[in-house]
PDB file of C-alpha atoms in Angstrom:
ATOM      1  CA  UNK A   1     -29.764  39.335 -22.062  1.00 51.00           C
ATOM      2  CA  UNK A   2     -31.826  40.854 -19.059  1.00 57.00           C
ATOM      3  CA  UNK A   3     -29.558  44.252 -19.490  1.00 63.00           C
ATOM      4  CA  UNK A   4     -30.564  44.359 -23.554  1.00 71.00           C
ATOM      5  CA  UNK A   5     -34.217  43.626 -22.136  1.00 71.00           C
ATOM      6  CA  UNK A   6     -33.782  46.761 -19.741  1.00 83.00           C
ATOM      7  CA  UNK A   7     -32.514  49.052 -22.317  1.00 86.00           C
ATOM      8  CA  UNK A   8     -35.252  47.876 -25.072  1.00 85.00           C
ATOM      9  CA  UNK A   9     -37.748  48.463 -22.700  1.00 89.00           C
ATOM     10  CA  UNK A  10     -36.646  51.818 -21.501  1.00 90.00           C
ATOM     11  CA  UNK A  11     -35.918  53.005 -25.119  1.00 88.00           C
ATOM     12  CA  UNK A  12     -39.580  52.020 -25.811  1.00 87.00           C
ATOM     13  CA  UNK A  13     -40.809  54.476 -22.576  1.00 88.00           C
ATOM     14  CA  UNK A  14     -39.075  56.890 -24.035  1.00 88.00           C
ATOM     15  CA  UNK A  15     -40.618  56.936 -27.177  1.00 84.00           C
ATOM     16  CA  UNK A  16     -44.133  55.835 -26.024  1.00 84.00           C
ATOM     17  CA  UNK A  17     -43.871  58.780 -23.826  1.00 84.00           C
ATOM     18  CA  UNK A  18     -44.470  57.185 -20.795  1.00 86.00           C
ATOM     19  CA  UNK A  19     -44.688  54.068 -18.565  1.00 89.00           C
ATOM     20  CA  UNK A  20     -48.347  53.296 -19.682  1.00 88.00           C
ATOM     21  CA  UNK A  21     -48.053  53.413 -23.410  1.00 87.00           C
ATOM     22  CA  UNK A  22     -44.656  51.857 -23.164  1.00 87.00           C
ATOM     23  CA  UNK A  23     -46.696  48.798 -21.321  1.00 89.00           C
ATOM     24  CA  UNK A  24     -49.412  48.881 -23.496  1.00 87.00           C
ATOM     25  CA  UNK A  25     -46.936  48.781 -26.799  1.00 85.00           C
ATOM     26  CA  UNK A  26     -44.779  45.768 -25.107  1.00 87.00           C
ATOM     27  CA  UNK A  27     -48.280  43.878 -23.435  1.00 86.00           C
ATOM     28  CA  UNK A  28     -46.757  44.302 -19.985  1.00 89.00           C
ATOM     29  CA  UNK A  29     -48.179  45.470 -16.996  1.00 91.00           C
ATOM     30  CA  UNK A  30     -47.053  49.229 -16.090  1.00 89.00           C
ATOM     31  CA  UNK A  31     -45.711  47.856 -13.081  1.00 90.00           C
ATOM     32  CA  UNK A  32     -42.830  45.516 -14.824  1.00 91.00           C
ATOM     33  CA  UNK A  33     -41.596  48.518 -16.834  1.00 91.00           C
ATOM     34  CA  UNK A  34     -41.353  50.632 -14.009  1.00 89.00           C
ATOM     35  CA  UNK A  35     -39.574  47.725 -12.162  1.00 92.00           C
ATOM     36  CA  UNK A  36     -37.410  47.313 -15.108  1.00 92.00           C
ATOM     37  CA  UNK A  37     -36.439  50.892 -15.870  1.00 90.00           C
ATOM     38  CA  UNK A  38     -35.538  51.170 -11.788  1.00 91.00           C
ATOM     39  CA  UNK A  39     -33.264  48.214 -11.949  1.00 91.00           C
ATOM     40  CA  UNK A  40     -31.690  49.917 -14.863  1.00 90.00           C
ATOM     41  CA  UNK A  41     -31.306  52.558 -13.066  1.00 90.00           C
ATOM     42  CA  UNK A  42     -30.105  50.967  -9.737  1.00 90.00           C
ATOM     43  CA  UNK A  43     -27.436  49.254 -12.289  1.00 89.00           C
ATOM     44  CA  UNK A  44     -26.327  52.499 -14.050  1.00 90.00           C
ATOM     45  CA  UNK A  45     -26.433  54.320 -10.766  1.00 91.00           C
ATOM     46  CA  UNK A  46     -28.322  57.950 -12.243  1.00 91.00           C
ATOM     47  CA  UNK A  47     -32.013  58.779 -12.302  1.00 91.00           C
ATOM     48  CA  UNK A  48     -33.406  58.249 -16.245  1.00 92.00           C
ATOM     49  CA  UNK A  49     -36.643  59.803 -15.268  1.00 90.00           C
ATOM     50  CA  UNK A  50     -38.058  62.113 -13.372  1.00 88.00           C
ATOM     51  CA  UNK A  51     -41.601  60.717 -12.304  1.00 83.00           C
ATOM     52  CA  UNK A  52     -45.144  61.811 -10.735  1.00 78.00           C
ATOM     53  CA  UNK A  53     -48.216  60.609 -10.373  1.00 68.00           C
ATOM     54  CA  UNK A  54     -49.323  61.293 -14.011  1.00 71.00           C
ATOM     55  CA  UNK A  55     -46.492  61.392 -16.467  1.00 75.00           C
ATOM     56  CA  UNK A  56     -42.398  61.323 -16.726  1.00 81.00           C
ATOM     57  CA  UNK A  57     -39.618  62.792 -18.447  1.00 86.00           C
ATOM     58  CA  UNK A  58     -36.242  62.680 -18.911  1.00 88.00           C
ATOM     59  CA  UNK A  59     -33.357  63.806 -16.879  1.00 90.00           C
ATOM     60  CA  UNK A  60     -30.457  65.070 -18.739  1.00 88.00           C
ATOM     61  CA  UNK A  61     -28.812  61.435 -18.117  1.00 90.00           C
ATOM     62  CA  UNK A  62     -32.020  59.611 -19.093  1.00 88.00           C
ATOM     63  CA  UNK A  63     -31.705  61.588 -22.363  1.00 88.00           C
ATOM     64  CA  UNK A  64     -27.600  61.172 -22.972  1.00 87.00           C
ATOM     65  CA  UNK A  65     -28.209  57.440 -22.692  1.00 89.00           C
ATOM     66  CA  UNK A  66     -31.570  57.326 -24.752  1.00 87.00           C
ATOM     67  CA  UNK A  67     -29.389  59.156 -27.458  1.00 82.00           C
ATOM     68  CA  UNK A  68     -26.927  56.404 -27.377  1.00 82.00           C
ATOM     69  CA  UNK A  69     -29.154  53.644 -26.682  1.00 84.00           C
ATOM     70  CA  UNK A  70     -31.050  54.880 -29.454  1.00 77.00           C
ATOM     71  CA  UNK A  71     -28.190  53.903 -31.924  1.00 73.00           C
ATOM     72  CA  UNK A  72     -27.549  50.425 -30.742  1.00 75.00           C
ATOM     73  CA  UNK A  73     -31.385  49.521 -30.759  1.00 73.00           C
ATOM     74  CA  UNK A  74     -31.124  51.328 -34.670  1.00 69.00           C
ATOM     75  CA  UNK A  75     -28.618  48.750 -35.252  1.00 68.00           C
ATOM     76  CA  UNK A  76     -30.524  45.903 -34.324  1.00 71.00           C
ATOM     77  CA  UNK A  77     -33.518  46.399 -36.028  1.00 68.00           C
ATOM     78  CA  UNK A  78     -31.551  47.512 -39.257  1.00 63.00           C
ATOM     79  CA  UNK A  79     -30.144  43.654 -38.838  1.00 64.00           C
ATOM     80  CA  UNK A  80     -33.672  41.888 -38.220  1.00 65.00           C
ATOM     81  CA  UNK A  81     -34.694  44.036 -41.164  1.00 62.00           C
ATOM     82  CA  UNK A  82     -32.006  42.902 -43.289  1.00 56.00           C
ATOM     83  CA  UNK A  83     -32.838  39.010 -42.242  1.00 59.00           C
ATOM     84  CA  UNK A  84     -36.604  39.877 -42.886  1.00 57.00           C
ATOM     85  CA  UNK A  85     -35.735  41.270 -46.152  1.00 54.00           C
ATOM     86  CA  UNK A  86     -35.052  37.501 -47.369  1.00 52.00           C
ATOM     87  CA  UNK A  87     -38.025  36.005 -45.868  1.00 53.00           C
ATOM     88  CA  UNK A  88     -41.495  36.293 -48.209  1.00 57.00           C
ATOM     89  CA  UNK A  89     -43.583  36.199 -44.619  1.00 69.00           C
ATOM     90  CA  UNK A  90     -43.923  40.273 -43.234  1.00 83.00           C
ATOM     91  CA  UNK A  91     -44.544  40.150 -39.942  1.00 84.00           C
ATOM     92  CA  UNK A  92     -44.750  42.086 -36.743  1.00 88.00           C
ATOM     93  CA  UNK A  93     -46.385  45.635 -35.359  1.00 92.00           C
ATOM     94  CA  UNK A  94     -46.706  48.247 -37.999  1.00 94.00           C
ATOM     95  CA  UNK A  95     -47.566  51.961 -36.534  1.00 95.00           C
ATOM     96  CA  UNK A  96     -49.282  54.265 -38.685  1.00 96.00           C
ATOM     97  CA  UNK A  97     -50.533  57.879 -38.113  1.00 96.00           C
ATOM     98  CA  UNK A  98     -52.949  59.390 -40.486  1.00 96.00           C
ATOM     99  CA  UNK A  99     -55.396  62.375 -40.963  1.00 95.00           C
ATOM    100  CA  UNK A 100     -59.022  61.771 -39.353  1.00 94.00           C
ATOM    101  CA  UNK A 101     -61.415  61.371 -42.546  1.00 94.00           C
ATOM    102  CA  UNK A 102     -59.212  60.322 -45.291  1.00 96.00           C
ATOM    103  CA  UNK A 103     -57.656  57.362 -42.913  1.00 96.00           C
ATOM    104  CA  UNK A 104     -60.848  56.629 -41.963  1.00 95.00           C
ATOM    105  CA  UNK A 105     -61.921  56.276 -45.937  1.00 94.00           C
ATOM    106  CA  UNK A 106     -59.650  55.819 -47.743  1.00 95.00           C
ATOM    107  CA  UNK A 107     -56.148  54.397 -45.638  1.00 96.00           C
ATOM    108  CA  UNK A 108     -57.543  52.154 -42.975  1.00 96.00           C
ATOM    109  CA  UNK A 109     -59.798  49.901 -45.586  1.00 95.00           C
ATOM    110  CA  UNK A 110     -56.664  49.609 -48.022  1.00 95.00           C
ATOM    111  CA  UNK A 111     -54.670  48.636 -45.272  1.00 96.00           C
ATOM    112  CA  UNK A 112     -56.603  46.406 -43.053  1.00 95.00           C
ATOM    113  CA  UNK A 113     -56.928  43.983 -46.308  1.00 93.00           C
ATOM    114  CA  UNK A 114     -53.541  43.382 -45.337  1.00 93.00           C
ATOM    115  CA  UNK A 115     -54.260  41.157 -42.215  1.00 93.00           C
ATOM    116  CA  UNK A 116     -55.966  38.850 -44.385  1.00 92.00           C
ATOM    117  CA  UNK A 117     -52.769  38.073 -47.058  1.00 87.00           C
ATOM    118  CA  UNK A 118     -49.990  38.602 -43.991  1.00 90.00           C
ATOM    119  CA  UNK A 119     -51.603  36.521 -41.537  1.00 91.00           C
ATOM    120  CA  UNK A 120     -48.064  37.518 -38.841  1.00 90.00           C
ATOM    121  CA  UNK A 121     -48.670  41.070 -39.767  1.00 92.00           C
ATOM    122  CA  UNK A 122     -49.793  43.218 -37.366  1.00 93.00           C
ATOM    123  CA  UNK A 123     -51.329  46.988 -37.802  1.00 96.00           C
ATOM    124  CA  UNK A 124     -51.735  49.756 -34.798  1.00 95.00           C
ATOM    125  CA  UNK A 125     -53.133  52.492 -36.583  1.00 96.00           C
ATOM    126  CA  UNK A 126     -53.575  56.328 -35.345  1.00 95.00           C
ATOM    127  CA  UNK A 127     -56.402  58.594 -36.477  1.00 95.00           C
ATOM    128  CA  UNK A 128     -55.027  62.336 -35.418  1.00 90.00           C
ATOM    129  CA  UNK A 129     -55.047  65.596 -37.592  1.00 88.00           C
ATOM    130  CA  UNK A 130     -52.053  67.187 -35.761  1.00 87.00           C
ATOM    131  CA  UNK A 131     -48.458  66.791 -37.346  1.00 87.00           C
ATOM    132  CA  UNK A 132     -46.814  64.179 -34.938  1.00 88.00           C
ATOM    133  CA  UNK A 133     -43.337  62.971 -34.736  1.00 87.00           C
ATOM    134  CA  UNK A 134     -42.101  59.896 -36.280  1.00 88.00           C
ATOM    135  CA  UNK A 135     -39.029  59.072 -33.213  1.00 81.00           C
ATOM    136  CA  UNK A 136     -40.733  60.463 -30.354  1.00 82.00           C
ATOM    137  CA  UNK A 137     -44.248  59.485 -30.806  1.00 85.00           C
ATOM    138  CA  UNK A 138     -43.023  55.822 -32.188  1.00 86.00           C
ATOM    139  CA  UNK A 139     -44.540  55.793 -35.366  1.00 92.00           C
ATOM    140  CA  UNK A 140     -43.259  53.502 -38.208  1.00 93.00           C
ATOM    141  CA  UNK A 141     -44.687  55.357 -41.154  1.00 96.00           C
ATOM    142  CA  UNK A 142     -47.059  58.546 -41.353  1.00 97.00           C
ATOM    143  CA  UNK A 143     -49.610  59.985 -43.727  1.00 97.00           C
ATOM    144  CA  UNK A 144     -49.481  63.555 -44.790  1.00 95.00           C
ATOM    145  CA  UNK A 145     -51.754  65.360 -47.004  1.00 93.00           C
ATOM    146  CA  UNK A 146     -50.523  68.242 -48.996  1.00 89.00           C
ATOM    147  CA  UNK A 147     -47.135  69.413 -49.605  1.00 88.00           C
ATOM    148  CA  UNK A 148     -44.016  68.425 -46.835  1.00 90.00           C
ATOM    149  CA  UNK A 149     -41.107  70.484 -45.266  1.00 88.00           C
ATOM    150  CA  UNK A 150     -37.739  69.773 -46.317  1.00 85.00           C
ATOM    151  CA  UNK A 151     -36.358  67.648 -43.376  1.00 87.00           C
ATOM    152  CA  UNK A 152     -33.141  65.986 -44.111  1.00 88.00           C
ATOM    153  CA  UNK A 153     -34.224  63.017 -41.545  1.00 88.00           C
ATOM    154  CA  UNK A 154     -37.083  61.822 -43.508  1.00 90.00           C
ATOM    155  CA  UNK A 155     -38.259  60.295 -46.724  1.00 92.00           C
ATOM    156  CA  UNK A 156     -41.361  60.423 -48.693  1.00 94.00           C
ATOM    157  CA  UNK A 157     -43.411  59.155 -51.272  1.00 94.00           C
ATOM    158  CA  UNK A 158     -46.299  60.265 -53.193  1.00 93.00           C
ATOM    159  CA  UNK A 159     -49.284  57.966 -52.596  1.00 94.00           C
ATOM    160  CA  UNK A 160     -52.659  59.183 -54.439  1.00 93.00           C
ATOM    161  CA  UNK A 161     -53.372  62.376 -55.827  1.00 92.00           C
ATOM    162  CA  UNK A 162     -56.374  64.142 -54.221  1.00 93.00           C
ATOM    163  CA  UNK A 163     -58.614  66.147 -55.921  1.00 94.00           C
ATOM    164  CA  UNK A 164     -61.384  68.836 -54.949  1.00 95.00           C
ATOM    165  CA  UNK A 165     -64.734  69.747 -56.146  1.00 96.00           C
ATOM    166  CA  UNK A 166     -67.333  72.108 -55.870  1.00 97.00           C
ATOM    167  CA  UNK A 167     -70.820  70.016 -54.651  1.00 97.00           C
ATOM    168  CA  UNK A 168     -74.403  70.510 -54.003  1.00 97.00           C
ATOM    169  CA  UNK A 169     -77.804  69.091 -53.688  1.00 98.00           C
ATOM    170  CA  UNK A 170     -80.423  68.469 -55.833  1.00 97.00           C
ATOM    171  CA  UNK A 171     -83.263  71.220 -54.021  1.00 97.00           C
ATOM    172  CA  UNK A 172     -80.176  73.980 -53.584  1.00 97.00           C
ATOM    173  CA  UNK A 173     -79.380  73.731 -57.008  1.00 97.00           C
ATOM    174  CA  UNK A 174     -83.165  74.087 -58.020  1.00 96.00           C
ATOM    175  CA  UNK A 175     -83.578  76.763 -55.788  1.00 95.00           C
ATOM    176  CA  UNK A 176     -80.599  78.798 -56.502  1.00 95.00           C
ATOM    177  CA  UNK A 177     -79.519  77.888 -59.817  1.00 95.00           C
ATOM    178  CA  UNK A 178     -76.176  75.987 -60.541  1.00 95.00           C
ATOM    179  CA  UNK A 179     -72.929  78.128 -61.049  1.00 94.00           C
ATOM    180  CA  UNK A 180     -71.447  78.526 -64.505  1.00 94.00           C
ATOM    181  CA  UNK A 181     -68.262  79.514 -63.801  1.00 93.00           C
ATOM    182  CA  UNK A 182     -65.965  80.116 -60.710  1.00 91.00           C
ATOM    183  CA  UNK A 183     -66.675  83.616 -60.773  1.00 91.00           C
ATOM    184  CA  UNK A 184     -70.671  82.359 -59.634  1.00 93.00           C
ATOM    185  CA  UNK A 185     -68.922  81.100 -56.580  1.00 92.00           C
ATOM    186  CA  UNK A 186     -69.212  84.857 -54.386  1.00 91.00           C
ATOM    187  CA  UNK A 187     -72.996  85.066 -55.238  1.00 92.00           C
ATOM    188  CA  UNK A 188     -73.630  81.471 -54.091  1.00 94.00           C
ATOM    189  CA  UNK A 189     -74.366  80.444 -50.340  1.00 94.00           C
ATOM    190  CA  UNK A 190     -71.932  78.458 -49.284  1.00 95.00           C
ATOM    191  CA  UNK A 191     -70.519  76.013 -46.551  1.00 95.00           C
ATOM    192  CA  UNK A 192     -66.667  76.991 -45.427  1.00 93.00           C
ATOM    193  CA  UNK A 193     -64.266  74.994 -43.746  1.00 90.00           C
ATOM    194  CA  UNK A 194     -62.795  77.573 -40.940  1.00 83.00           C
ATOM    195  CA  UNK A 195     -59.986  76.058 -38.752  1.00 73.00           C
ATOM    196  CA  UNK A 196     -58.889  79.170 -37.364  1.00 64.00           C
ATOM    197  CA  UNK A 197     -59.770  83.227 -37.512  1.00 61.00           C
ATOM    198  CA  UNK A 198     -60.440  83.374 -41.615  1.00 61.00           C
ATOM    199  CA  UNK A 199     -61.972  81.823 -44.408  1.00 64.00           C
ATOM    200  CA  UNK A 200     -59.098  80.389 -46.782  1.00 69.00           C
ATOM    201  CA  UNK A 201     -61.249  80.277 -49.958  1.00 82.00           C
ATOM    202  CA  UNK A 202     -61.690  77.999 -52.351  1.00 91.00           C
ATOM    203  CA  UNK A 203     -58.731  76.962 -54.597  1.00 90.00           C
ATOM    204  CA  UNK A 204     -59.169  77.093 -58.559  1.00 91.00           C
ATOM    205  CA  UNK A 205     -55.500  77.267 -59.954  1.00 89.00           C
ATOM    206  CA  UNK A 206     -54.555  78.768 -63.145  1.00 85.00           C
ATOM    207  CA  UNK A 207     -51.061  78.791 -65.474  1.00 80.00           C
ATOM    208  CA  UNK A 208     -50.612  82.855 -64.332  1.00 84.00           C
ATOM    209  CA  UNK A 209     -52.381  82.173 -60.701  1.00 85.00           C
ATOM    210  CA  UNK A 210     -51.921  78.637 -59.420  1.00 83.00           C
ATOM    211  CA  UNK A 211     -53.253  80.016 -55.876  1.00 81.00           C
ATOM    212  CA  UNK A 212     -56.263  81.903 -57.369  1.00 88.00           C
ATOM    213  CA  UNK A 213     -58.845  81.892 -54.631  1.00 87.00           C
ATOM    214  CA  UNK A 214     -62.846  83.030 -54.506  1.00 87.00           C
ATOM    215  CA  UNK A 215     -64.519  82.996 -51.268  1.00 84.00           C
ATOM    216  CA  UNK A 216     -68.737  81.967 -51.208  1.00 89.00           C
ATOM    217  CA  UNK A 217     -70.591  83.793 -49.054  1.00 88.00           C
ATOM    218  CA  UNK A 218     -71.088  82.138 -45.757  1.00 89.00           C
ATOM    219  CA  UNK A 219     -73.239  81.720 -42.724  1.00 90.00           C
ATOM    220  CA  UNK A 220     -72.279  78.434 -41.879  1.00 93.00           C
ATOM    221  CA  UNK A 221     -68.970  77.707 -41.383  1.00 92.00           C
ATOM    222  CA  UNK A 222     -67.417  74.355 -39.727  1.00 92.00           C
ATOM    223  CA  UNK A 223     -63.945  72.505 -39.145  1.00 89.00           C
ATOM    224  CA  UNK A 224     -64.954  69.102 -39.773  1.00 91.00           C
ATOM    225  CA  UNK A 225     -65.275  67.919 -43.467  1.00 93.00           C
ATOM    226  CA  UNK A 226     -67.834  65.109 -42.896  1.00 95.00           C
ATOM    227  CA  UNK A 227     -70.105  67.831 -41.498  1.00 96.00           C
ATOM    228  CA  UNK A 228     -69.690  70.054 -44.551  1.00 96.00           C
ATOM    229  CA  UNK A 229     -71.014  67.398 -46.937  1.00 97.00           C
ATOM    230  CA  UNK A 230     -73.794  66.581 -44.717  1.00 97.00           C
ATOM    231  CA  UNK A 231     -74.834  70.335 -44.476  1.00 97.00           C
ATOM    232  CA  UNK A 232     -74.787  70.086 -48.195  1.00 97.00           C
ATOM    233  CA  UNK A 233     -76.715  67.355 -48.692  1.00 97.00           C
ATOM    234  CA  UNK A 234     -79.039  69.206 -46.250  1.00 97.00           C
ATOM    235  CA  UNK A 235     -79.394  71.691 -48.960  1.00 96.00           C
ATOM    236  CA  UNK A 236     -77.277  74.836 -46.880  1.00 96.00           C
ATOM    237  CA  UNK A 237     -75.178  75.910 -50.245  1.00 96.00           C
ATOM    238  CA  UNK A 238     -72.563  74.863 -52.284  1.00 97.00           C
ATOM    239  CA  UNK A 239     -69.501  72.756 -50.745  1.00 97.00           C
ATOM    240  CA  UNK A 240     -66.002  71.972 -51.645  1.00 96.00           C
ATOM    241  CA  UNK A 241     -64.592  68.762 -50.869  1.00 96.00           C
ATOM    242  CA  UNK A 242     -62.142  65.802 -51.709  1.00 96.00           C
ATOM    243  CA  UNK A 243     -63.607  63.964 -54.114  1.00 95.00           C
ATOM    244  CA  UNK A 244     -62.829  60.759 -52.537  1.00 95.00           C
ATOM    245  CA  UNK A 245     -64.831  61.854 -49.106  1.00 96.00           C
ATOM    246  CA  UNK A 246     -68.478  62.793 -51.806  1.00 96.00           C
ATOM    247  CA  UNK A 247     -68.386  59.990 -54.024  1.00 93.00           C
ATOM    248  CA  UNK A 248     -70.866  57.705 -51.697  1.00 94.00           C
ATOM    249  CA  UNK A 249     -73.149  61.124 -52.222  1.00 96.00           C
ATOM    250  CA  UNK A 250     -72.371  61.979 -55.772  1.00 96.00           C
ATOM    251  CA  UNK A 251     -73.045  58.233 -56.943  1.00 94.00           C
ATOM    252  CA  UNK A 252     -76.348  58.203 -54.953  1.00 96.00           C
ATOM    253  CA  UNK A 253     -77.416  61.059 -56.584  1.00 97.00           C
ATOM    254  CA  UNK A 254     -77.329  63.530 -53.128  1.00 97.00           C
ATOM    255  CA  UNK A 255     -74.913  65.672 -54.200  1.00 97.00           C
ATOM    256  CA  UNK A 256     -74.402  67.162 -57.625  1.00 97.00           C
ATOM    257  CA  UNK A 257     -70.838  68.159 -59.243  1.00 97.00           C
ATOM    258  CA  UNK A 258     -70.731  71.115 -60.808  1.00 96.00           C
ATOM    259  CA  UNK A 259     -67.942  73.728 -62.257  1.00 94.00           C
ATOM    260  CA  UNK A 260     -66.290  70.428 -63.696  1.00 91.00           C
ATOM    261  CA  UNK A 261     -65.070  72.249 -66.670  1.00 91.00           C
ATOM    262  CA  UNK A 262     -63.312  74.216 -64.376  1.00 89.00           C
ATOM    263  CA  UNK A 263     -59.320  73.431 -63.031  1.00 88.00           C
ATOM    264  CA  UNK A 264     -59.355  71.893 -60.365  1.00 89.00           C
ATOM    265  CA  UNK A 265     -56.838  71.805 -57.108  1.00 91.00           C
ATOM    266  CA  UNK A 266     -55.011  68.962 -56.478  1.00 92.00           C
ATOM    267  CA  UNK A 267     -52.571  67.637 -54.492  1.00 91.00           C
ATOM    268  CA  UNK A 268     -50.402  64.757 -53.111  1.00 93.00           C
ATOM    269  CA  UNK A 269     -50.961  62.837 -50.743  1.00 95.00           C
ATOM    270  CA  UNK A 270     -47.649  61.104 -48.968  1.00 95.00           C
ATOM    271  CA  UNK A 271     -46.011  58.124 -46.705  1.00 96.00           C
ATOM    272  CA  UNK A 272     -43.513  59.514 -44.591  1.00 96.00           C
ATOM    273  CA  UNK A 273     -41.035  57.624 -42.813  1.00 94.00           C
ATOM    274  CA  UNK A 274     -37.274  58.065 -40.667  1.00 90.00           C
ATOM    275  CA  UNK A 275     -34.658  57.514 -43.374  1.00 86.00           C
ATOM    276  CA  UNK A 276     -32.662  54.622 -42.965  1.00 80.00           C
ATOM    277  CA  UNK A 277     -30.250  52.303 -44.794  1.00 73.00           C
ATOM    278  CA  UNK A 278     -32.912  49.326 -44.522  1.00 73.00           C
ATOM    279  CA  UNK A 279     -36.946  50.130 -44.739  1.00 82.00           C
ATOM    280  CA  UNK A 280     -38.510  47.425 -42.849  1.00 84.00           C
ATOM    281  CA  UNK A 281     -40.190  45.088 -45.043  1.00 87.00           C
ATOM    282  CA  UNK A 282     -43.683  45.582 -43.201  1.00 91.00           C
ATOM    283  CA  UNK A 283     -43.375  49.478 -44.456  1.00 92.00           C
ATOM    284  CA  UNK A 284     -41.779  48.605 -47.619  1.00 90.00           C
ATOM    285  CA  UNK A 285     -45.763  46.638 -48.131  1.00 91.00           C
ATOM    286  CA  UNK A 286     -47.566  49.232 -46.909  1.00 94.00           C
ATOM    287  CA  UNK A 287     -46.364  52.265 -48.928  1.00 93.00           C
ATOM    288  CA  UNK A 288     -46.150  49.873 -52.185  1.00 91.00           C
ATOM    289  CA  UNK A 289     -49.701  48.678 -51.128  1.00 93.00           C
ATOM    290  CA  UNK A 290     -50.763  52.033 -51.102  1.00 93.00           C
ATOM    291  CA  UNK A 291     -49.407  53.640 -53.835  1.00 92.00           C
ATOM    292  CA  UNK A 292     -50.802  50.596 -56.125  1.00 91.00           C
ATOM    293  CA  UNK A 293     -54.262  50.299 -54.480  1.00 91.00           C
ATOM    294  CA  UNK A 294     -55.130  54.167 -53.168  1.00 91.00           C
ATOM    295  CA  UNK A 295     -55.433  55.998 -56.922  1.00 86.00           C
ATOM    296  CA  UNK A 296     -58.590  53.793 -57.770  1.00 84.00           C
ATOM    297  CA  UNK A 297     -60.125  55.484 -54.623  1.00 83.00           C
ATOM    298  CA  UNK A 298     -59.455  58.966 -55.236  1.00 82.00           C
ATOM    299  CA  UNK A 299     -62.457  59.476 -57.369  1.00 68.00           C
TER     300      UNK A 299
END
């Protein structure tokens, strides 16, 4: 039992990415798993990591057993999962990564009802806009917005369908007029989302253009979409946003819709998670929890 209890532990530092998270994950001191993993290694006789002072890594033995390790600790959970399967209480840690804003609105409050009906369930969620990886960063189940990759190793479902729309305030659309059709949009001030070195354009699909774009003019341009609807409601120019992240503004009367005769972009938002021949029934509720709950949000 104490050799299973080494190699669980080391095949969570492994994907925590480190001693500390690995602790953290397993409420141990960083001190026991390092004393663990070096009696593992004292018992295998190789060097799994190479450390410092800050971080570790693998050796190329630390990784040839993590691959195989990796299998047998598969294994086991695939049998708790079956067990669980029968049982009507989910329990245990469920790890979630999801974009900034829409977890923040729209993910975290669906999901955090949860605790209250699964009273052994318990949810370690991660707000992060990069793309992160499901084995090594030791997530459960991610949330992607937009459309996915072909990857052979995962599976997805479609959550809520997201859908955009051209804002603005009260005084700018007094001052300026509102616009009548997309083709209003280059003579309008307006507030661009820039994550890079150009301005993407807004998104107003057609049946012979799905991708048409038109680009506002712009002299205030930001990466964050929370600051884009403030700077609207501010009165800067004309915004385009999820309609999930305006309705607060919209139903307030802060922000006006306009152009809503015009298409629209949309697109899906998904649960990602490793494919397997059992889901765990803690993301089994969370993905069917979404799915039923998130489309009332979407606005």
């Amino acid at each position: 039992m104490e050799q299973l209890k080494g190699i669980s532990i080391f095949v969570e530092a492994v994907e925590a990415g480190g001693f500390s998270a690995a602790a953290e994950r397993l409420h141990l001191t960083r001190s026991a798993v390092g004393k663990t993993i070096a009696r593992l290694e004292q018992r295998l006789g190789v060097r799994l990591f190479n450390r410092t002072t800050r971080m570790q890594s693998l050796t190329e033995e630390g990784r040839f057993f993590y691959e195989r390790c990796l299998r047998a600790v598969e294994e086991i959970r695939i049998g708790e999962a079956m067990l669980e399967s029968g049982r009507r209480d989910v329990r245990g840690r469920l790890r979630i990564s999801m974009p900034v804003l829409f977890g923040r609105h729209c993910i975290a409050p669906t999901l955090a009802r949860l605790l209250d009906e699964h009273p052994n369930l318990e949810l370690d969620l991660s707000f992060n806009d990069r793309i992160v990886d499901l084995l090594e960063d030791g997530f459960d189940l991610v949330i992607r917005n937009g459309p996915l990759k072909d990857n052979p190793d995962l599976m997805a479902r479609a959550i809520a369908r997201q859908r955009m729309t051209v804002c603005a305030s009260p005084a700018y659309l007094e001052k300026h007029g509102a616009p009548q059709t997309v083709f209003d949009i280059p003579r309008h001030e307006g507030i661009v989302y820039r994550r890079g070195d150009d301005d993407k354009g807004w998104i107003f699909p057609t049946a012979a253009d799905p991708g048409r774009r038109l680009v506002p003019k712009a002299r205030l341009r930001l990466d964050d979409l929370a600051s884009i609807s403030d700077a609207a409601v501010a009165g800067r120019g004309l915004a385009w946003l999820p309609c999930w992240l305006v309705r607060e503004e919209v139903l307030a009367g802060r922000l006006i819709q306009v152009l809503k005769q015009e298409p629209a972009n949309v697109f899906d938002a998904h649960a990602v998670w490793l494919r397997s021949p059992v889901m765990l029934p803690k993301v089994r509720l969370a993905i069917d929890t979404l799915a039923a709950r998130l489309p009332a949000m979407m606005g």
